[in-house]
mmCIF file with all atom_site columns, C-alpha atoms in Angstrom:
data_model
loop_
_atom_site.group_PDB
_atom_site.id
_atom_site.type_symbol
_atom_site.label_atom_id
_atom_site.label_alt_id
_atom_site.label_comp_id
_atom_site.label_asym_id
_atom_site.label_entity_id
_atom_site.label_seq_id
_atom_site.pdbx_PDB_ins_code
_atom_site.Cartn_x
_atom_site.Cartn_y
_atom_site.Cartn_z
_atom_site.occupancy
_atom_site.B_iso_or_equiv
_atom_site.pdbx_formal_charge
_atom_site.auth_seq_id
_atom_site.auth_comp_id
_atom_site.auth_asym_id
_atom_site.auth_atom_id
_atom_site.pdbx_PDB_model_num
ATOM 1   C CA . MET A 1 1   ? 352.969 172.277 -0.779  1.00 54.00 ? 80  MET A CA 1
ATOM 2   C CA . THR A 1 2   ? 355.224 170.489 1.673   1.00 53.00 ? 81  THR A CA 1
ATOM 3   C CA . ASN A 1 3   ? 355.028 172.764 4.672   1.00 50.00 ? 82  ASN A CA 1
ATOM 4   C CA . ARG A 1 4   ? 357.273 170.896 7.080   1.00 59.00 ? 83  ARG A CA 1
ATOM 5   C CA . SER A 1 5   ? 358.526 173.926 9.000   1.00 63.00 ? 84  SER A CA 1
ATOM 6   C CA . PRO A 1 6   ? 356.100 176.826 8.584   1.00 70.00 ? 85  PRO A CA 1
ATOM 7   C CA . SER A 1 7   ? 358.050 180.042 8.611   1.00 81.00 ? 86  SER A CA 1
ATOM 8   C CA . PRO A 1 8   ? 356.136 183.092 9.847   1.00 86.00 ? 87  PRO A CA 1
ATOM 9   C CA . ILE A 1 9   ? 358.473 185.409 7.948   1.00 90.00 ? 88  ILE A CA 1
ATOM 10  C CA . ILE A 1 10  ? 357.672 183.799 4.587   1.00 88.00 ? 89  ILE A CA 1
ATOM 11  C CA . LEU A 1 11  ? 353.969 183.735 5.417   1.00 88.00 ? 90  LEU A CA 1
ATOM 12  C CA . LEU A 1 12  ? 353.976 187.412 6.397   1.00 91.00 ? 91  LEU A CA 1
ATOM 13  C CA . GLY A 1 13  ? 356.010 188.390 3.338   1.00 91.00 ? 92  GLY A CA 1
ATOM 14  C CA . THR A 1 14  ? 353.726 186.597 0.902   1.00 91.00 ? 93  THR A CA 1
ATOM 15  C CA . ARG A 1 15  ? 350.636 187.949 2.638   1.00 90.00 ? 94  ARG A CA 1
ATOM 16  C CA . PHE A 1 16  ? 352.119 191.443 2.218   1.00 93.00 ? 95  PHE A CA 1
ATOM 17  C CA . LEU A 1 17  ? 353.035 190.895 -1.438  1.00 93.00 ? 96  LEU A CA 1
ATOM 18  C CA . SER A 1 18  ? 349.949 189.083 -2.714  1.00 92.00 ? 97  SER A CA 1
ATOM 19  C CA . PRO A 1 19  ? 347.415 191.999 -2.706  1.00 94.00 ? 98  PRO A CA 1
ATOM 20  C CA . TYR A 1 20  ? 349.817 194.266 -4.584  1.00 95.00 ? 99  TYR A CA 1
ATOM 21  C CA . ILE A 1 21  ? 350.304 191.672 -7.339  1.00 94.00 ? 100 ILE A CA 1
ATOM 22  C CA . MET A 1 22  ? 346.513 191.327 -7.463  1.00 94.00 ? 101 MET A CA 1
ATOM 23  C CA . VAL A 1 23  ? 346.036 195.100 -7.831  1.00 95.00 ? 102 VAL A CA 1
ATOM 24  C CA . PHE A 1 24  ? 348.587 195.116 -10.656 1.00 93.00 ? 103 PHE A CA 1
ATOM 25  C CA . GLY A 1 25  ? 346.708 192.281 -12.328 1.00 93.00 ? 104 GLY A CA 1
ATOM 26  C CA . PHE A 1 26  ? 343.467 194.270 -12.199 1.00 93.00 ? 105 PHE A CA 1
ATOM 27  C CA . TYR A 1 27  ? 345.335 197.304 -13.571 1.00 94.00 ? 106 TYR A CA 1
ATOM 28  C CA . VAL A 1 28  ? 346.579 195.239 -16.523 1.00 93.00 ? 107 VAL A CA 1
ATOM 29  C CA . ILE A 1 29  ? 343.077 193.895 -17.230 1.00 93.00 ? 108 ILE A CA 1
ATOM 30  C CA . PHE A 1 30  ? 341.334 197.278 -17.025 1.00 92.00 ? 109 PHE A CA 1
ATOM 31  C CA . HIS A 1 31  ? 343.965 199.025 -19.173 1.00 90.00 ? 110 HIS A CA 1
ATOM 32  C CA . GLY A 1 32  ? 344.192 196.157 -21.660 1.00 84.00 ? 111 GLY A CA 1
ATOM 33  C CA . HIS A 1 33  ? 342.512 197.885 -24.588 1.00 81.00 ? 112 HIS A CA 1
ATOM 34  C CA . TYR A 1 34  ? 344.961 200.760 -24.998 1.00 82.00 ? 113 TYR A CA 1
ATOM 35  C CA . SER A 1 35  ? 348.218 199.514 -23.477 1.00 84.00 ? 114 SER A CA 1
ATOM 36  C CA . PRO A 1 36  ? 350.238 196.276 -23.462 1.00 85.00 ? 115 PRO A CA 1
ATOM 37  C CA . GLY A 1 37  ? 348.550 193.520 -21.579 1.00 82.00 ? 116 GLY A CA 1
ATOM 38  C CA . GLY A 1 38  ? 344.998 192.328 -21.482 1.00 86.00 ? 117 GLY A CA 1
ATOM 39  C CA . GLY A 1 39  ? 342.889 189.517 -20.181 1.00 88.00 ? 118 GLY A CA 1
ATOM 40  C CA . PHE A 1 40  ? 345.488 186.753 -20.416 1.00 92.00 ? 119 PHE A CA 1
ATOM 41  C CA . GLN A 1 41  ? 348.355 188.648 -18.786 1.00 93.00 ? 120 GLN A CA 1
ATOM 42  C CA . GLY A 1 42  ? 346.156 190.162 -16.086 1.00 93.00 ? 121 GLY A CA 1
ATOM 43  C CA . GLY A 1 43  ? 344.548 186.827 -15.332 1.00 94.00 ? 122 GLY A CA 1
ATOM 44  C CA . THR A 1 44  ? 347.975 185.220 -15.064 1.00 94.00 ? 123 THR A CA 1
ATOM 45  C CA . LEU A 1 45  ? 349.046 187.929 -12.621 1.00 94.00 ? 124 LEU A CA 1
ATOM 46  C CA . LEU A 1 46  ? 345.927 187.275 -10.523 1.00 94.00 ? 125 LEU A CA 1
ATOM 47  C CA . ALA A 1 47  ? 346.726 183.550 -10.610 1.00 94.00 ? 126 ALA A CA 1
ATOM 48  C CA . VAL A 1 48  ? 350.313 184.261 -9.521  1.00 93.00 ? 127 VAL A CA 1
ATOM 49  C CA . SER A 1 49  ? 349.054 186.220 -6.514  1.00 93.00 ? 128 SER A CA 1
ATOM 50  C CA . LEU A 1 50  ? 346.892 183.233 -5.541  1.00 92.00 ? 129 LEU A CA 1
ATOM 51  C CA . LEU A 1 51  ? 349.649 180.679 -6.184  1.00 92.00 ? 130 LEU A CA 1
ATOM 52  C CA . LEU A 1 52  ? 352.085 182.676 -4.040  1.00 91.00 ? 131 LEU A CA 1
ATOM 53  C CA . ILE A 1 53  ? 349.882 182.184 -0.984  1.00 90.00 ? 132 ILE A CA 1
ATOM 54  C CA . ARG A 1 54  ? 349.276 178.564 -1.976  1.00 88.00 ? 133 ARG A CA 1
ATOM 55  C CA . ILE A 1 55  ? 352.980 177.730 -2.301  1.00 86.00 ? 134 ILE A CA 1
ATOM 56  C CA . ALA A 1 56  ? 353.989 179.539 0.904   1.00 86.00 ? 135 ALA A CA 1
ATOM 57  C CA . SER A 1 57  ? 351.240 178.301 3.228   1.00 83.00 ? 136 SER A CA 1
ATOM 58  C CA . GLY A 1 58  ? 349.184 175.159 2.888   1.00 78.00 ? 137 GLY A CA 1
ATOM 59  C CA . THR A 1 59  ? 345.668 174.677 1.626   1.00 78.00 ? 138 THR A CA 1
ATOM 60  C CA . GLN A 1 60  ? 343.982 175.651 4.883   1.00 80.00 ? 139 GLN A CA 1
ATOM 61  C CA . ILE A 1 61  ? 345.225 179.235 4.784   1.00 82.00 ? 140 ILE A CA 1
ATOM 62  C CA . ALA A 1 62  ? 344.989 179.371 0.978   1.00 83.00 ? 141 ALA A CA 1
ATOM 63  C CA . ASN A 1 63  ? 341.337 178.306 1.122   1.00 85.00 ? 142 ASN A CA 1
ATOM 64  C CA . LEU A 1 64  ? 340.608 181.417 3.166   1.00 87.00 ? 143 LEU A CA 1
ATOM 65  C CA . GLN A 1 65  ? 341.713 183.450 0.142   1.00 86.00 ? 144 GLN A CA 1
ATOM 66  C CA . PHE A 1 66  ? 340.237 181.382 -2.687  1.00 88.00 ? 145 PHE A CA 1
ATOM 67  C CA . LYS A 1 67  ? 338.279 178.153 -2.189  1.00 88.00 ? 146 LYS A CA 1
ATOM 68  C CA . ASP A 1 68  ? 339.625 175.410 -4.421  1.00 85.00 ? 147 ASP A CA 1
ATOM 69  C CA . TYR A 1 69  ? 336.183 173.984 -5.271  1.00 88.00 ? 148 TYR A CA 1
ATOM 70  C CA . LEU A 1 70  ? 335.185 177.369 -6.733  1.00 90.00 ? 149 LEU A CA 1
ATOM 71  C CA . ALA A 1 71  ? 337.800 177.141 -9.497  1.00 89.00 ? 150 ALA A CA 1
ATOM 72  C CA . THR A 1 72  ? 335.796 175.095 -12.011 1.00 91.00 ? 151 THR A CA 1
ATOM 73  C CA . PRO A 1 73  ? 332.522 177.119 -11.751 1.00 93.00 ? 152 PRO A CA 1
ATOM 74  C CA . TYR A 1 74  ? 334.395 180.391 -12.115 1.00 94.00 ? 153 TYR A CA 1
ATOM 75  C CA . ALA A 1 75  ? 336.281 179.097 -15.170 1.00 93.00 ? 154 ALA A CA 1
ATOM 76  C CA . ALA A 1 76  ? 332.953 178.106 -16.733 1.00 94.00 ? 155 ALA A CA 1
ATOM 77  C CA . LEU A 1 77  ? 331.534 181.532 -15.807 1.00 95.00 ? 156 LEU A CA 1
ATOM 78  C CA . GLY A 1 78  ? 334.380 183.272 -17.632 1.00 94.00 ? 157 GLY A CA 1
ATOM 79  C CA . VAL A 1 79  ? 333.726 181.256 -20.791 1.00 95.00 ? 158 VAL A CA 1
ATOM 80  C CA . VAL A 1 80  ? 330.013 182.066 -20.492 1.00 95.00 ? 159 VAL A CA 1
ATOM 81  C CA . ILE A 1 81  ? 330.813 185.808 -20.206 1.00 94.00 ? 160 ILE A CA 1
ATOM 82  C CA . TYR A 1 82  ? 332.995 185.666 -23.338 1.00 93.00 ? 161 TYR A CA 1
ATOM 83  C CA . PHE A 1 83  ? 330.615 183.682 -25.523 1.00 92.00 ? 162 PHE A CA 1
ATOM 84  C CA . GLY A 1 84  ? 327.546 185.397 -24.046 1.00 92.00 ? 163 GLY A CA 1
ATOM 85  C CA . THR A 1 85  ? 328.850 188.789 -25.152 1.00 90.00 ? 164 THR A CA 1
ATOM 86  C CA . GLY A 1 86  ? 329.575 187.462 -28.617 1.00 90.00 ? 165 GLY A CA 1
ATOM 87  C CA . LEU A 1 87  ? 326.249 185.697 -28.975 1.00 91.00 ? 166 LEU A CA 1
ATOM 88  C CA . VAL A 1 88  ? 324.239 188.686 -27.683 1.00 90.00 ? 167 VAL A CA 1
ATOM 89  C CA . ALA A 1 89  ? 325.895 190.798 -30.379 1.00 89.00 ? 168 ALA A CA 1
ATOM 90  C CA . MET A 1 90  ? 325.027 188.063 -32.888 1.00 90.00 ? 169 MET A CA 1
ATOM 91  C CA . ILE A 1 91  ? 321.378 187.897 -31.774 1.00 90.00 ? 170 ILE A CA 1
ATOM 92  C CA . MET A 1 92  ? 321.044 191.681 -32.029 1.00 87.00 ? 171 MET A CA 1
ATOM 93  C CA . GLY A 1 93  ? 321.878 191.504 -35.708 1.00 85.00 ? 172 GLY A CA 1
ATOM 94  C CA . GLY A 1 94  ? 325.658 191.813 -35.969 1.00 84.00 ? 173 GLY A CA 1
ATOM 95  C CA . TYR A 1 95  ? 328.490 189.361 -36.324 1.00 88.00 ? 174 TYR A CA 1
ATOM 96  C CA . PHE A 1 96  ? 330.040 187.287 -33.507 1.00 88.00 ? 175 PHE A CA 1
ATOM 97  C CA . LEU A 1 97  ? 331.733 189.692 -31.025 1.00 84.00 ? 176 LEU A CA 1
ATOM 98  C CA . ASP A 1 98  ? 330.472 192.703 -32.996 1.00 85.00 ? 177 ASP A CA 1
ATOM 99  C CA . TYR A 1 99  ? 330.496 195.119 -30.083 1.00 84.00 ? 178 TYR A CA 1
ATOM 100 C CA . GLU A 1 100 ? 328.525 197.863 -31.822 1.00 84.00 ? 179 GLU A CA 1
ATOM 101 C CA . GLN A 1 101 ? 325.348 195.777 -31.647 1.00 81.00 ? 180 GLN A CA 1
ATOM 102 C CA . LEU A 1 102 ? 325.423 195.230 -27.888 1.00 83.00 ? 181 LEU A CA 1
ATOM 103 C CA . PRO A 1 103 ? 322.118 196.345 -26.291 1.00 83.00 ? 182 PRO A CA 1
ATOM 104 C CA . ILE A 1 104 ? 323.515 198.866 -23.812 1.00 81.00 ? 183 ILE A CA 1
ATOM 105 C CA . PRO A 1 105 ? 321.394 202.041 -23.960 1.00 82.00 ? 184 PRO A CA 1
ATOM 106 C CA . GLY A 1 106 ? 322.850 205.525 -24.091 1.00 81.00 ? 185 GLY A CA 1
ATOM 107 C CA . LEU A 1 107 ? 326.253 204.698 -25.608 1.00 81.00 ? 186 LEU A CA 1
ATOM 108 C CA . GLU A 1 108 ? 327.731 205.474 -28.997 1.00 84.00 ? 187 GLU A CA 1
ATOM 109 C CA . ALA A 1 109 ? 329.454 202.912 -31.207 1.00 82.00 ? 188 ALA A CA 1
ATOM 110 C CA . ALA A 1 110 ? 332.968 203.804 -30.041 1.00 84.00 ? 189 ALA A CA 1
ATOM 111 C CA . ASP A 1 111 ? 331.962 203.579 -26.368 1.00 86.00 ? 190 ASP A CA 1
ATOM 112 C CA . LEU A 1 112 ? 330.217 200.275 -27.055 1.00 87.00 ? 191 LEU A CA 1
ATOM 113 C CA . ARG A 1 113 ? 333.430 198.822 -28.509 1.00 86.00 ? 192 ARG A CA 1
ATOM 114 C CA . TYR A 1 114 ? 335.330 200.114 -25.453 1.00 86.00 ? 193 TYR A CA 1
ATOM 115 C CA . TRP A 1 115 ? 332.984 198.475 -22.957 1.00 87.00 ? 194 TRP A CA 1
ATOM 116 C CA . GLY A 1 116 ? 332.573 195.300 -25.005 1.00 88.00 ? 195 GLY A CA 1
ATOM 117 C CA . ILE A 1 117 ? 336.324 194.670 -25.062 1.00 89.00 ? 196 ILE A CA 1
ATOM 118 C CA . LEU A 1 118 ? 336.452 195.316 -21.302 1.00 90.00 ? 197 LEU A CA 1
ATOM 119 C CA . ILE A 1 119 ? 333.658 192.786 -20.666 1.00 90.00 ? 198 ILE A CA 1
ATOM 120 C CA . ILE A 1 120 ? 335.260 189.996 -22.679 1.00 91.00 ? 199 ILE A CA 1
ATOM 121 C CA . GLU A 1 121 ? 338.645 190.707 -21.076 1.00 92.00 ? 200 GLU A CA 1
ATOM 122 C CA . LEU A 1 122 ? 337.077 190.311 -17.646 1.00 93.00 ? 201 LEU A CA 1
ATOM 123 C CA . GLY A 1 123 ? 335.799 186.906 -18.768 1.00 94.00 ? 202 GLY A CA 1
ATOM 124 C CA . ILE A 1 124 ? 339.197 185.895 -20.153 1.00 94.00 ? 203 ILE A CA 1
ATOM 125 C CA . GLY A 1 125 ? 340.957 187.022 -16.959 1.00 94.00 ? 204 GLY A CA 1
ATOM 126 C CA . LEU A 1 126 ? 338.556 185.084 -14.749 1.00 94.00 ? 205 LEU A CA 1
ATOM 127 C CA . THR A 1 127 ? 339.022 181.894 -16.771 1.00 95.00 ? 206 THR A CA 1
ATOM 128 C CA . VAL A 1 128 ? 342.819 182.154 -16.946 1.00 94.00 ? 207 VAL A CA 1
ATOM 129 C CA . MET A 1 129 ? 343.118 182.850 -13.202 1.00 94.00 ? 208 MET A CA 1
ATOM 130 C CA . THR A 1 130 ? 340.941 179.949 -12.126 1.00 94.00 ? 209 THR A CA 1
ATOM 131 C CA . VAL A 1 131 ? 342.344 177.435 -14.619 1.00 93.00 ? 210 VAL A CA 1
ATOM 132 C CA . LEU A 1 132 ? 345.947 178.128 -13.577 1.00 93.00 ? 211 LEU A CA 1
ATOM 133 C CA . THR A 1 133 ? 344.928 177.770 -9.917  1.00 92.00 ? 212 THR A CA 1
ATOM 134 C CA . LEU A 1 134 ? 343.131 174.545 -10.840 1.00 90.00 ? 213 LEU A CA 1
ATOM 135 C CA . ILE A 1 135 ? 346.262 173.152 -12.530 1.00 89.00 ? 214 ILE A CA 1
ATOM 136 C CA . TYR A 1 136 ? 348.306 173.862 -9.396  1.00 90.00 ? 215 TYR A CA 1
ATOM 137 C CA . ASP A 1 137 ? 345.674 172.352 -7.086  1.00 88.00 ? 216 ASP A CA 1
ATOM 138 C CA . ASN A 1 138 ? 345.501 169.191 -9.181  1.00 86.00 ? 217 ASN A CA 1
ATOM 139 C CA . MET A 1 139 ? 349.302 168.908 -9.294  1.00 86.00 ? 218 MET A CA 1
ATOM 140 C CA . VAL A 1 140 ? 349.667 168.966 -5.510  1.00 85.00 ? 219 VAL A CA 1
ATOM 141 C CA . LYS A 1 141 ? 346.553 166.895 -4.791  1.00 78.00 ? 220 LYS A CA 1
ATOM 142 C CA . GLY A 1 142 ? 347.146 163.574 -3.098  1.00 60.00 ? 221 GLY A CA 1
ATOM 143 C CA . GLU A 1 143 ? 350.148 164.833 -1.200  1.00 52.00 ? 222 GLU A CA 1
ATOM 144 C CA . ASP A 1 144 ? 349.977 165.745 2.471   1.00 47.00 ? 223 ASP A CA 1
ATOM 145 C CA . TYR A 1 145 ? 350.483 169.461 2.049   1.00 42.00 ? 224 TYR A CA 1
ATOM 146 C CA . ALA A 1 146 ? 350.082 171.446 5.266   1.00 37.00 ? 225 ALA A CA 1
ATOM 147 C CA . MET B 2 1   ? 368.487 200.126 -27.970 1.00 65.00 ? 81  MET B CA 1
ATOM 148 C CA . PHE B 2 2   ? 372.203 199.992 -27.301 1.00 81.00 ? 82  PHE B CA 1
ATOM 149 C CA . TRP B 2 3   ? 373.781 196.936 -28.869 1.00 88.00 ? 83  TRP B CA 1
ATOM 150 C CA . GLN B 2 4   ? 376.119 196.529 -25.884 1.00 90.00 ? 84  GLN B CA 1
ATOM 151 C CA . LEU B 2 5   ? 373.159 195.983 -23.557 1.00 89.00 ? 85  LEU B CA 1
ATOM 152 C CA . GLU B 2 6   ? 371.665 193.411 -25.920 1.00 91.00 ? 86  GLU B CA 1
ATOM 153 C CA . LEU B 2 7   ? 375.039 191.637 -26.164 1.00 93.00 ? 87  LEU B CA 1
ATOM 154 C CA . ILE B 2 8   ? 375.234 191.381 -22.358 1.00 93.00 ? 88  ILE B CA 1
ATOM 155 C CA . LEU B 2 9   ? 371.673 190.015 -22.255 1.00 93.00 ? 89  LEU B CA 1
ATOM 156 C CA . PHE B 2 10  ? 372.489 187.419 -24.943 1.00 94.00 ? 90  PHE B CA 1
ATOM 157 C CA . ILE B 2 11  ? 375.638 186.311 -23.082 1.00 96.00 ? 91  ILE B CA 1
ATOM 158 C CA . PHE B 2 12  ? 373.688 185.849 -19.844 1.00 95.00 ? 92  PHE B CA 1
ATOM 159 C CA . LEU B 2 13  ? 370.973 184.035 -21.818 1.00 95.00 ? 93  LEU B CA 1
ATOM 160 C CA . LEU B 2 14  ? 373.562 181.512 -23.067 1.00 96.00 ? 94  LEU B CA 1
ATOM 161 C CA . ILE B 2 15  ? 375.035 181.106 -19.577 1.00 96.00 ? 95  ILE B CA 1
ATOM 162 C CA . THR B 2 16  ? 371.663 180.426 -17.946 1.00 95.00 ? 96  THR B CA 1
ATOM 163 C CA . ALA B 2 17  ? 370.663 177.986 -20.713 1.00 95.00 ? 97  ALA B CA 1
ATOM 164 C CA . LEU B 2 18  ? 373.934 176.036 -20.359 1.00 95.00 ? 98  LEU B CA 1
ATOM 165 C CA . ILE B 2 19  ? 373.626 175.897 -16.559 1.00 94.00 ? 99  ILE B CA 1
ATOM 166 C CA . ALA B 2 20  ? 370.016 174.686 -16.851 1.00 92.00 ? 100 ALA B CA 1
ATOM 167 C CA . LEU B 2 21  ? 371.145 171.952 -19.251 1.00 92.00 ? 101 LEU B CA 1
ATOM 168 C CA . GLU B 2 22  ? 374.221 170.788 -17.370 1.00 91.00 ? 102 GLU B CA 1
ATOM 169 C CA . SER B 2 23  ? 373.098 171.066 -13.752 1.00 90.00 ? 103 SER B CA 1
ATOM 170 C CA . LYS B 2 24  ? 372.615 167.889 -11.740 1.00 89.00 ? 104 LYS B CA 1
ATOM 171 C CA . ASP B 2 25  ? 370.270 169.559 -9.247  1.00 90.00 ? 105 ASP B CA 1
ATOM 172 C CA . LEU B 2 26  ? 366.868 169.992 -10.861 1.00 91.00 ? 106 LEU B CA 1
ATOM 173 C CA . LEU B 2 27  ? 365.921 172.867 -8.559  1.00 92.00 ? 107 LEU B CA 1
ATOM 174 C CA . VAL B 2 28  ? 368.897 174.826 -9.917  1.00 93.00 ? 108 VAL B CA 1
ATOM 175 C CA . ALA B 2 29  ? 367.741 173.984 -13.437 1.00 93.00 ? 109 ALA B CA 1
ATOM 176 C CA . ALA B 2 30  ? 364.210 175.235 -12.691 1.00 93.00 ? 110 ALA B CA 1
ATOM 177 C CA . VAL B 2 31  ? 365.482 178.522 -11.273 1.00 93.00 ? 111 VAL B CA 1
ATOM 178 C CA . MET B 2 32  ? 367.809 178.936 -14.262 1.00 94.00 ? 112 MET B CA 1
ATOM 179 C CA . LEU B 2 33  ? 364.926 178.352 -16.669 1.00 94.00 ? 113 LEU B CA 1
ATOM 180 C CA . THR B 2 34  ? 363.005 181.067 -14.826 1.00 94.00 ? 114 THR B CA 1
ATOM 181 C CA . LEU B 2 35  ? 365.981 183.406 -15.228 1.00 94.00 ? 115 LEU B CA 1
ATOM 182 C CA . PHE B 2 36  ? 366.182 182.437 -18.921 1.00 95.00 ? 116 PHE B CA 1
ATOM 183 C CA . SER B 2 37  ? 362.546 183.420 -19.364 1.00 95.00 ? 117 SER B CA 1
ATOM 184 C CA . PHE B 2 38  ? 363.087 186.751 -17.654 1.00 94.00 ? 118 PHE B CA 1
ATOM 185 C CA . LEU B 2 39  ? 366.124 187.596 -19.800 1.00 94.00 ? 119 LEU B CA 1
ATOM 186 C CA . MET B 2 40  ? 364.132 186.529 -22.859 1.00 94.00 ? 120 MET B CA 1
ATOM 187 C CA . ALA B 2 41  ? 361.375 188.942 -21.791 1.00 94.00 ? 121 ALA B CA 1
ATOM 188 C CA . LEU B 2 42  ? 363.926 191.756 -21.487 1.00 93.00 ? 122 LEU B CA 1
ATOM 189 C CA . LEU B 2 43  ? 365.216 190.931 -24.983 1.00 93.00 ? 123 LEU B CA 1
ATOM 190 C CA . PHE B 2 44  ? 361.685 190.952 -26.420 1.00 93.00 ? 124 PHE B CA 1
ATOM 191 C CA . THR B 2 45  ? 361.167 194.358 -24.823 1.00 92.00 ? 125 THR B CA 1
ATOM 192 C CA . THR B 2 46  ? 364.385 195.747 -26.298 1.00 91.00 ? 126 THR B CA 1
ATOM 193 C CA . MET B 2 47  ? 363.254 194.507 -29.723 1.00 90.00 ? 127 MET B CA 1
ATOM 194 C CA . GLY B 2 48  ? 360.046 196.541 -29.356 1.00 90.00 ? 128 GLY B CA 1
ATOM 195 C CA . ALA B 2 49  ? 357.589 193.697 -28.729 1.00 91.00 ? 129 ALA B CA 1
ATOM 196 C CA . VAL B 2 50  ? 356.292 194.926 -25.390 1.00 91.00 ? 130 VAL B CA 1
ATOM 197 C CA . ASP B 2 51  ? 353.213 192.716 -25.341 1.00 91.00 ? 131 ASP B CA 1
ATOM 198 C CA . VAL B 2 52  ? 355.168 189.544 -26.099 1.00 93.00 ? 132 VAL B CA 1
ATOM 199 C CA . GLY B 2 53  ? 357.753 190.475 -23.468 1.00 93.00 ? 133 GLY B CA 1
ATOM 200 C CA . PHE B 2 54  ? 355.038 191.093 -20.898 1.00 92.00 ? 134 PHE B CA 1
ATOM 201 C CA . THR B 2 55  ? 353.469 187.708 -21.568 1.00 92.00 ? 135 THR B CA 1
ATOM 202 C CA . GLU B 2 56  ? 356.860 186.006 -21.414 1.00 93.00 ? 136 GLU B CA 1
ATOM 203 C CA . ALA B 2 57  ? 357.692 187.685 -18.099 1.00 92.00 ? 137 ALA B CA 1
ATOM 204 C CA . VAL B 2 58  ? 354.364 186.804 -16.509 1.00 92.00 ? 138 VAL B CA 1
ATOM 205 C CA . VAL B 2 59  ? 354.012 183.241 -17.789 1.00 92.00 ? 139 VAL B CA 1
ATOM 206 C CA . GLY B 2 60  ? 357.630 182.140 -18.171 1.00 89.00 ? 140 GLY B CA 1
ATOM 207 C CA . ALA B 2 61  ? 359.073 183.736 -15.063 1.00 86.00 ? 141 ALA B CA 1
ATOM 208 C CA . GLY B 2 62  ? 355.958 183.433 -12.905 1.00 85.00 ? 142 GLY B CA 1
ATOM 209 C CA . VAL B 2 63  ? 353.709 180.450 -13.410 1.00 91.00 ? 143 VAL B CA 1
ATOM 210 C CA . THR B 2 64  ? 356.119 178.062 -15.149 1.00 92.00 ? 144 THR B CA 1
ATOM 211 C CA . GLY B 2 65  ? 358.640 178.329 -12.311 1.00 91.00 ? 145 GLY B CA 1
ATOM 212 C CA . ILE B 2 66  ? 355.989 177.490 -9.717  1.00 90.00 ? 146 ILE B CA 1
ATOM 213 C CA . LEU B 2 67  ? 354.709 174.520 -11.744 1.00 91.00 ? 147 LEU B CA 1
ATOM 214 C CA . LEU B 2 68  ? 358.255 173.186 -12.335 1.00 91.00 ? 148 LEU B CA 1
ATOM 215 C CA . ILE B 2 69  ? 359.011 173.406 -8.606  1.00 89.00 ? 149 ILE B CA 1
ATOM 216 C CA . VAL B 2 70  ? 355.777 171.556 -7.795  1.00 88.00 ? 150 VAL B CA 1
ATOM 217 C CA . ALA B 2 71  ? 356.748 168.843 -10.302 1.00 89.00 ? 151 ALA B CA 1
ATOM 218 C CA . ILE B 2 72  ? 360.185 168.558 -8.667  1.00 90.00 ? 152 ILE B CA 1
ATOM 219 C CA . TYR B 2 73  ? 358.571 168.198 -5.231  1.00 85.00 ? 153 TYR B CA 1
ATOM 220 C CA . GLN B 2 74  ? 356.387 165.388 -6.577  1.00 84.00 ? 154 GLN B CA 1
ATOM 221 C CA . THR B 2 75  ? 359.320 163.454 -8.103  1.00 84.00 ? 155 THR B CA 1
ATOM 222 C CA . THR B 2 76  ? 363.033 163.786 -7.302  1.00 83.00 ? 156 THR B CA 1
ATOM 223 C CA . TYR B 2 77  ? 365.710 166.436 -7.039  1.00 82.00 ? 157 TYR B CA 1
ATOM 224 C CA . LYS B 2 78  ? 368.594 164.740 -8.812  1.00 82.00 ? 158 LYS B CA 1
ATOM 225 C CA . THR B 2 79  ? 368.852 163.731 -12.446 1.00 79.00 ? 159 THR B CA 1
ATOM 226 C CA . GLU B 2 80  ? 370.032 160.266 -13.397 1.00 76.00 ? 160 GLU B CA 1
ATOM 227 C CA . ASP B 2 81  ? 372.082 161.229 -16.451 1.00 69.00 ? 161 ASP B CA 1
#
């Protein structure tokens, strides 16, 4: 963003606040299957913690936290995790996203559903985080920010 | 929930919406829309829809405010009408 007069207080405050928002985002993702929240909300919280650094300090400091050219590959990786889980369950003889058929040894059907939902929520969170960061980066591109 | 609390939230919701509509400074309008989203999230939570309220608080009061402020920085602060 337009960082005409960089304020060290704002930079220090956002650097203090950003990891706590990120930890809360991970909490929401990992508790998504038995409490409110899930992949979308947790991914949005992770994106907010990245955008906070991006809006307070320019791209040079923000690139130390999350490189902007990594956004598109990570978004594609999240989609691959989601559809890969569903298609593996389909190949093993079930329906699409039928978690009971996932080939993880030593787990019962209930545990397989538990872990399957966690895996696809990690994929959703990764995609939502990177796509929201990508939207911000493309909105401010072309301007002399920091 | 107590109906008095919901009435206060609805009154503030109307106030923030009217300020966001009538303000000449677009930055004020963006901040008021963020406040509108947060009050809307509180109302969703009082109605028992915790998941919807959570999504509204995160998306409406978090990301949308940042994107609106970026759009204002790219264009202009004052409205023409």
